[in-house]
mmCIF file with all atom_site columns, C-alpha atoms in Angstrom:
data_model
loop_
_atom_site.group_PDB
_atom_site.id
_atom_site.type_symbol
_atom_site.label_atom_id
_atom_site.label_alt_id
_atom_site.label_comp_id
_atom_site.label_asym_id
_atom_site.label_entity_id
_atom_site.label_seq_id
_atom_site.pdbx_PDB_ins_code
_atom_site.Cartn_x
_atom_site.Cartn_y
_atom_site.Cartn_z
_atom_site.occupancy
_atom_site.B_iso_or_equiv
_atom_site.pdbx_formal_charge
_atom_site.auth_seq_id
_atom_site.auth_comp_id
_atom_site.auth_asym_id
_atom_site.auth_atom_id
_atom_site.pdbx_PDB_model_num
ATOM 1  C CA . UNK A 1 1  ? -32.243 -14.252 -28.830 1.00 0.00 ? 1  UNK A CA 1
ATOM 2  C CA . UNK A 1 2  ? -30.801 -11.101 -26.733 1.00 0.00 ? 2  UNK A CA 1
ATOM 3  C CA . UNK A 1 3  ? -31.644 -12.439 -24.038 1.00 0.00 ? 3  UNK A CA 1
ATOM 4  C CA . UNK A 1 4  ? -29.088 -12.016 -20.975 1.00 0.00 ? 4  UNK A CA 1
ATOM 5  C CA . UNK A 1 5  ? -27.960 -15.188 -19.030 1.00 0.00 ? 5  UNK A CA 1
ATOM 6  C CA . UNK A 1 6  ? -30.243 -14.257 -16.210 1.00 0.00 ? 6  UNK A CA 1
ATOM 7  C CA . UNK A 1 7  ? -33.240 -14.105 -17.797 1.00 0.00 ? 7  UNK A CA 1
ATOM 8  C CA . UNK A 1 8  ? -32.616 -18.117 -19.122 1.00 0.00 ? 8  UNK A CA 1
ATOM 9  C CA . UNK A 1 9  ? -30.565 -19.228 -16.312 1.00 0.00 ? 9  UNK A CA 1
ATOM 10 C CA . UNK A 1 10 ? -31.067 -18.049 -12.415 1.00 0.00 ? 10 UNK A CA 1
ATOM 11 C CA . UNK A 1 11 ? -27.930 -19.173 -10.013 1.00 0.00 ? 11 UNK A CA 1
ATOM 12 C CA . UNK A 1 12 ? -29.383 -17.603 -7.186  1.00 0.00 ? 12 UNK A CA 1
ATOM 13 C CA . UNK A 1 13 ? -30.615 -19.748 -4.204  1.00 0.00 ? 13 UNK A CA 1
ATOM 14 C CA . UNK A 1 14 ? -33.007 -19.698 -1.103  1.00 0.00 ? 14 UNK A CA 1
ATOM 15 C CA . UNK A 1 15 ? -33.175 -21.797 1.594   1.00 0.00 ? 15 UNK A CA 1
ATOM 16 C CA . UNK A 1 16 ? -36.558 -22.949 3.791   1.00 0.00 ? 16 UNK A CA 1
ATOM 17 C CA . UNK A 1 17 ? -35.115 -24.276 6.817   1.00 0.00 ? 17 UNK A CA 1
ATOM 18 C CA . UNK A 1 18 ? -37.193 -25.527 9.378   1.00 0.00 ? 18 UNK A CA 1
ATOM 19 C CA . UNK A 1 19 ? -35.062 -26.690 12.087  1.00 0.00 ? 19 UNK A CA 1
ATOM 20 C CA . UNK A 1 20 ? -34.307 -23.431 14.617  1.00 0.00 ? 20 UNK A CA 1
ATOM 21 C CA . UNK A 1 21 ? -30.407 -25.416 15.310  1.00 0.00 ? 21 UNK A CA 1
ATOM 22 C CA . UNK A 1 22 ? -30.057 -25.349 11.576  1.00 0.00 ? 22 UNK A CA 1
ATOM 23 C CA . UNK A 1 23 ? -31.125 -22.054 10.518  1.00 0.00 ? 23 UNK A CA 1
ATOM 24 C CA . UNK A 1 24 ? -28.868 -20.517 13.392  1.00 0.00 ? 24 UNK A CA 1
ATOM 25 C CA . UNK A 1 25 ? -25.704 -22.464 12.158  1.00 0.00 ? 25 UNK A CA 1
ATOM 26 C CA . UNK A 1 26 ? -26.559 -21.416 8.542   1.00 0.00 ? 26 UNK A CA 1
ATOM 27 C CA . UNK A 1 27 ? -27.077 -17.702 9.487   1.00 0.00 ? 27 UNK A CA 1
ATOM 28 C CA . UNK A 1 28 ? -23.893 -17.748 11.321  1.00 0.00 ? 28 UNK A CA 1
ATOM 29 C CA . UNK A 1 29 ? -21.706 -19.220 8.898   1.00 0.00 ? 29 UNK A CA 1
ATOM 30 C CA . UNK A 1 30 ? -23.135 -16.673 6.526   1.00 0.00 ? 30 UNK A CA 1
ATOM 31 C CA . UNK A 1 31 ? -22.540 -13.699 8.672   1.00 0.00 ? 31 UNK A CA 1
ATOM 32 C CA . UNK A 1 32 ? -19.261 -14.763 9.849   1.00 0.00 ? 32 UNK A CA 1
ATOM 33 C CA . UNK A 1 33 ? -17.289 -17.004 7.615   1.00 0.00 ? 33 UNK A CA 1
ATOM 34 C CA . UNK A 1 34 ? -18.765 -16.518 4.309   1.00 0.00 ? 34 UNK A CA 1
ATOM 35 C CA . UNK A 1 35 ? -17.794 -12.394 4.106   1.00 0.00 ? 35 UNK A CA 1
ATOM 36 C CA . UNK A 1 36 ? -13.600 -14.075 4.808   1.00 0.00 ? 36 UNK A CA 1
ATOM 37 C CA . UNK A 1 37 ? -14.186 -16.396 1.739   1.00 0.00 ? 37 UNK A CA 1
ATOM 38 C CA . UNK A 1 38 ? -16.015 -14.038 -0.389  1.00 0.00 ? 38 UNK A CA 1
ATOM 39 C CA . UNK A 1 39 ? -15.544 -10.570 -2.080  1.00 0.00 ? 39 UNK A CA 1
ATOM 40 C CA . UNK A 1 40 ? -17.882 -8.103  -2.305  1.00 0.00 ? 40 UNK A CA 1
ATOM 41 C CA . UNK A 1 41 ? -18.058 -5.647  -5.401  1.00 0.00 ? 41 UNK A CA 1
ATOM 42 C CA . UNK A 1 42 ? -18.264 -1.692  -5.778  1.00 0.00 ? 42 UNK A CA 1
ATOM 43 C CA . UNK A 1 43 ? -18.084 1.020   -7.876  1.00 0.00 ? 43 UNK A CA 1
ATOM 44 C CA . UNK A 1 44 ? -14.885 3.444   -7.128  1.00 0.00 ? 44 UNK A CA 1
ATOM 45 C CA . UNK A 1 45 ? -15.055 7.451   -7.693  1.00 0.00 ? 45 UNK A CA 1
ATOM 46 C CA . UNK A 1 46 ? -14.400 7.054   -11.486 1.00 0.00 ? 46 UNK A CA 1
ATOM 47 C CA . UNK A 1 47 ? -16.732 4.038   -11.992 1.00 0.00 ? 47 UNK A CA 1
ATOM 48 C CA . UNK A 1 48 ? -14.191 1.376   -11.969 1.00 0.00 ? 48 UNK A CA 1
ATOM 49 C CA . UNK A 1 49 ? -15.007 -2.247  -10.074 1.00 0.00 ? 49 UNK A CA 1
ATOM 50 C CA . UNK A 1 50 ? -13.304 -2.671  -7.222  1.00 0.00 ? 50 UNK A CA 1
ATOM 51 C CA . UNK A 1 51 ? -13.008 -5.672  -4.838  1.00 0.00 ? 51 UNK A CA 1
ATOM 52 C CA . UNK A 1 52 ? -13.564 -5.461  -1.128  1.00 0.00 ? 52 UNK A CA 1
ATOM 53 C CA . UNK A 1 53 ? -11.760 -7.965  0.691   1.00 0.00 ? 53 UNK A CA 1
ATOM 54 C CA . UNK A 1 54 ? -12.628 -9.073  4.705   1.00 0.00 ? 54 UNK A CA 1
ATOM 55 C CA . UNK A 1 55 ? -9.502  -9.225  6.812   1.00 0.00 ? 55 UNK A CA 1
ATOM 56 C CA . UNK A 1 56 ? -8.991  -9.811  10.317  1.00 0.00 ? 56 UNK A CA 1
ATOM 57 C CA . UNK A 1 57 ? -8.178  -6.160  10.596  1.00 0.00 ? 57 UNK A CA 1
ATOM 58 C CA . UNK A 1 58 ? -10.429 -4.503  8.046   1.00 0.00 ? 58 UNK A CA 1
ATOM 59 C CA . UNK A 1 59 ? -11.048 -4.238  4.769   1.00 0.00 ? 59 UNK A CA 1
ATOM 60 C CA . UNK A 1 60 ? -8.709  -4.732  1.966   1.00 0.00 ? 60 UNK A CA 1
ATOM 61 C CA . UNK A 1 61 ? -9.919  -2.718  -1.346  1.00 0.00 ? 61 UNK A CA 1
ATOM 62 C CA . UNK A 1 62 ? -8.689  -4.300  -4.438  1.00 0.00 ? 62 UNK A CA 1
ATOM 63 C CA . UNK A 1 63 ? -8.724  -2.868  -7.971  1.00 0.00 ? 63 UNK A CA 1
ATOM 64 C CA . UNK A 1 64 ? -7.833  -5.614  -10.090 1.00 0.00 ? 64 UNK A CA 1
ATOM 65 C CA . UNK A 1 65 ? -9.766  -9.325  -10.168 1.00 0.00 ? 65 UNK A CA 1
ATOM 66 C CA . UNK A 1 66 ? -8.465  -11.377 -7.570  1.00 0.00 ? 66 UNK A CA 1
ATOM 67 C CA . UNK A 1 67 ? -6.689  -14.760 -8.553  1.00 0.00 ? 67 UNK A CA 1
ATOM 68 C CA . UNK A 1 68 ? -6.612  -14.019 -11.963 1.00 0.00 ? 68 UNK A CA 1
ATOM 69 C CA . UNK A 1 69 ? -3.470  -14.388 -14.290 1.00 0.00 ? 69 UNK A CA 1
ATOM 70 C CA . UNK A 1 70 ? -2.110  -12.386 -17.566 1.00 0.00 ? 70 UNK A CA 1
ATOM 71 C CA . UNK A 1 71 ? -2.955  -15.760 -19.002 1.00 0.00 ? 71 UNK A CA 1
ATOM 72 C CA . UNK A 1 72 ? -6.833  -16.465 -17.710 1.00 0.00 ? 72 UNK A CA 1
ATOM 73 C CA . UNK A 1 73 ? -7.349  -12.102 -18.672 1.00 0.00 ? 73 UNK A CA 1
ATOM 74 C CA . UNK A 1 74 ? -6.161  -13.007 -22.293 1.00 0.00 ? 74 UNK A CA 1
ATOM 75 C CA . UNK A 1 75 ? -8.270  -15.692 -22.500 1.00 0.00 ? 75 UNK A CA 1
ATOM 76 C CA . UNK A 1 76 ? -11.466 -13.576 -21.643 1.00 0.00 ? 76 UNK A CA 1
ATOM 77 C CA . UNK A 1 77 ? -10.027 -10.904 -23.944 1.00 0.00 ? 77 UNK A CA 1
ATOM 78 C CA . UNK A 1 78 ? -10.323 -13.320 -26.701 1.00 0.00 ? 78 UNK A CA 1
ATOM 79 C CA . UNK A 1 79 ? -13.544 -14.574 -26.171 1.00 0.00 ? 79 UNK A CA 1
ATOM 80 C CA . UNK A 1 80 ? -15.164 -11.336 -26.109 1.00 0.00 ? 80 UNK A CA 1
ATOM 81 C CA . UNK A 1 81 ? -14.262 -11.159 -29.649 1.00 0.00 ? 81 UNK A CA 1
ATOM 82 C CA . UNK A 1 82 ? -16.264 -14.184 -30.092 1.00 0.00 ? 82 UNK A CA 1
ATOM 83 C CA . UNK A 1 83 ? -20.014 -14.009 -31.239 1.00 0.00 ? 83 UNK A CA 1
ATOM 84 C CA . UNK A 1 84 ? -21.302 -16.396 -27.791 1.00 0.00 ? 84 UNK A CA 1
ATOM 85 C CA . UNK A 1 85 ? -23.203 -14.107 -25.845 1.00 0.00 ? 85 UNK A CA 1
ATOM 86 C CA . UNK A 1 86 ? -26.375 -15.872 -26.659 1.00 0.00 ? 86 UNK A CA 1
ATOM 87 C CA . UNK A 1 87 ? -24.949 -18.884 -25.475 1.00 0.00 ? 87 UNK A CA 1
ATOM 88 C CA . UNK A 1 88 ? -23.937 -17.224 -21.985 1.00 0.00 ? 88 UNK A CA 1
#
């Protein structure tokens, strides 16, 4: 008990590739179509998340959770009243 999620369950991933053809399509994709698909998090000035889009022509800072509704923030406001971290 009190343990976080990480500590009992890891998402992250590696990858052994072998093949050169492979490992150069992989590392492409990941330096230039992954950073248009993905977000990348940072502290502001006053300590506040913020979300740092990849555009065409820059970067777009966001300071509220992309793709999320009054309805889908509600529903995490209400289940962090809930007792489930131990099951996170």
């Amino acid at each position: 008990m009190g343990f976080h999620r990480s500590a009992n369950l890891n998402t992250e991933l590696g990858f052994v590739i072998e093949s050169k053809g492979m490992a150069h399509a992989m590392s492409e994709t990941f330096d230039h179509k992954i950073p248009y698909r993905a977000y990348r998090l940072k502290l502001d000035g006053h300590g506040n998340i913020v979300w740092l889009e990849q555009r065409a022509g820059g970067v777009k800072t966001l300071t509220s959770e992309p793709s999320t509704s009054f309805w889908k923030y509600l529903y995490v406001g209400f289940l962090s009243w809930l007792p489930i971290e131990p099951l996170l």
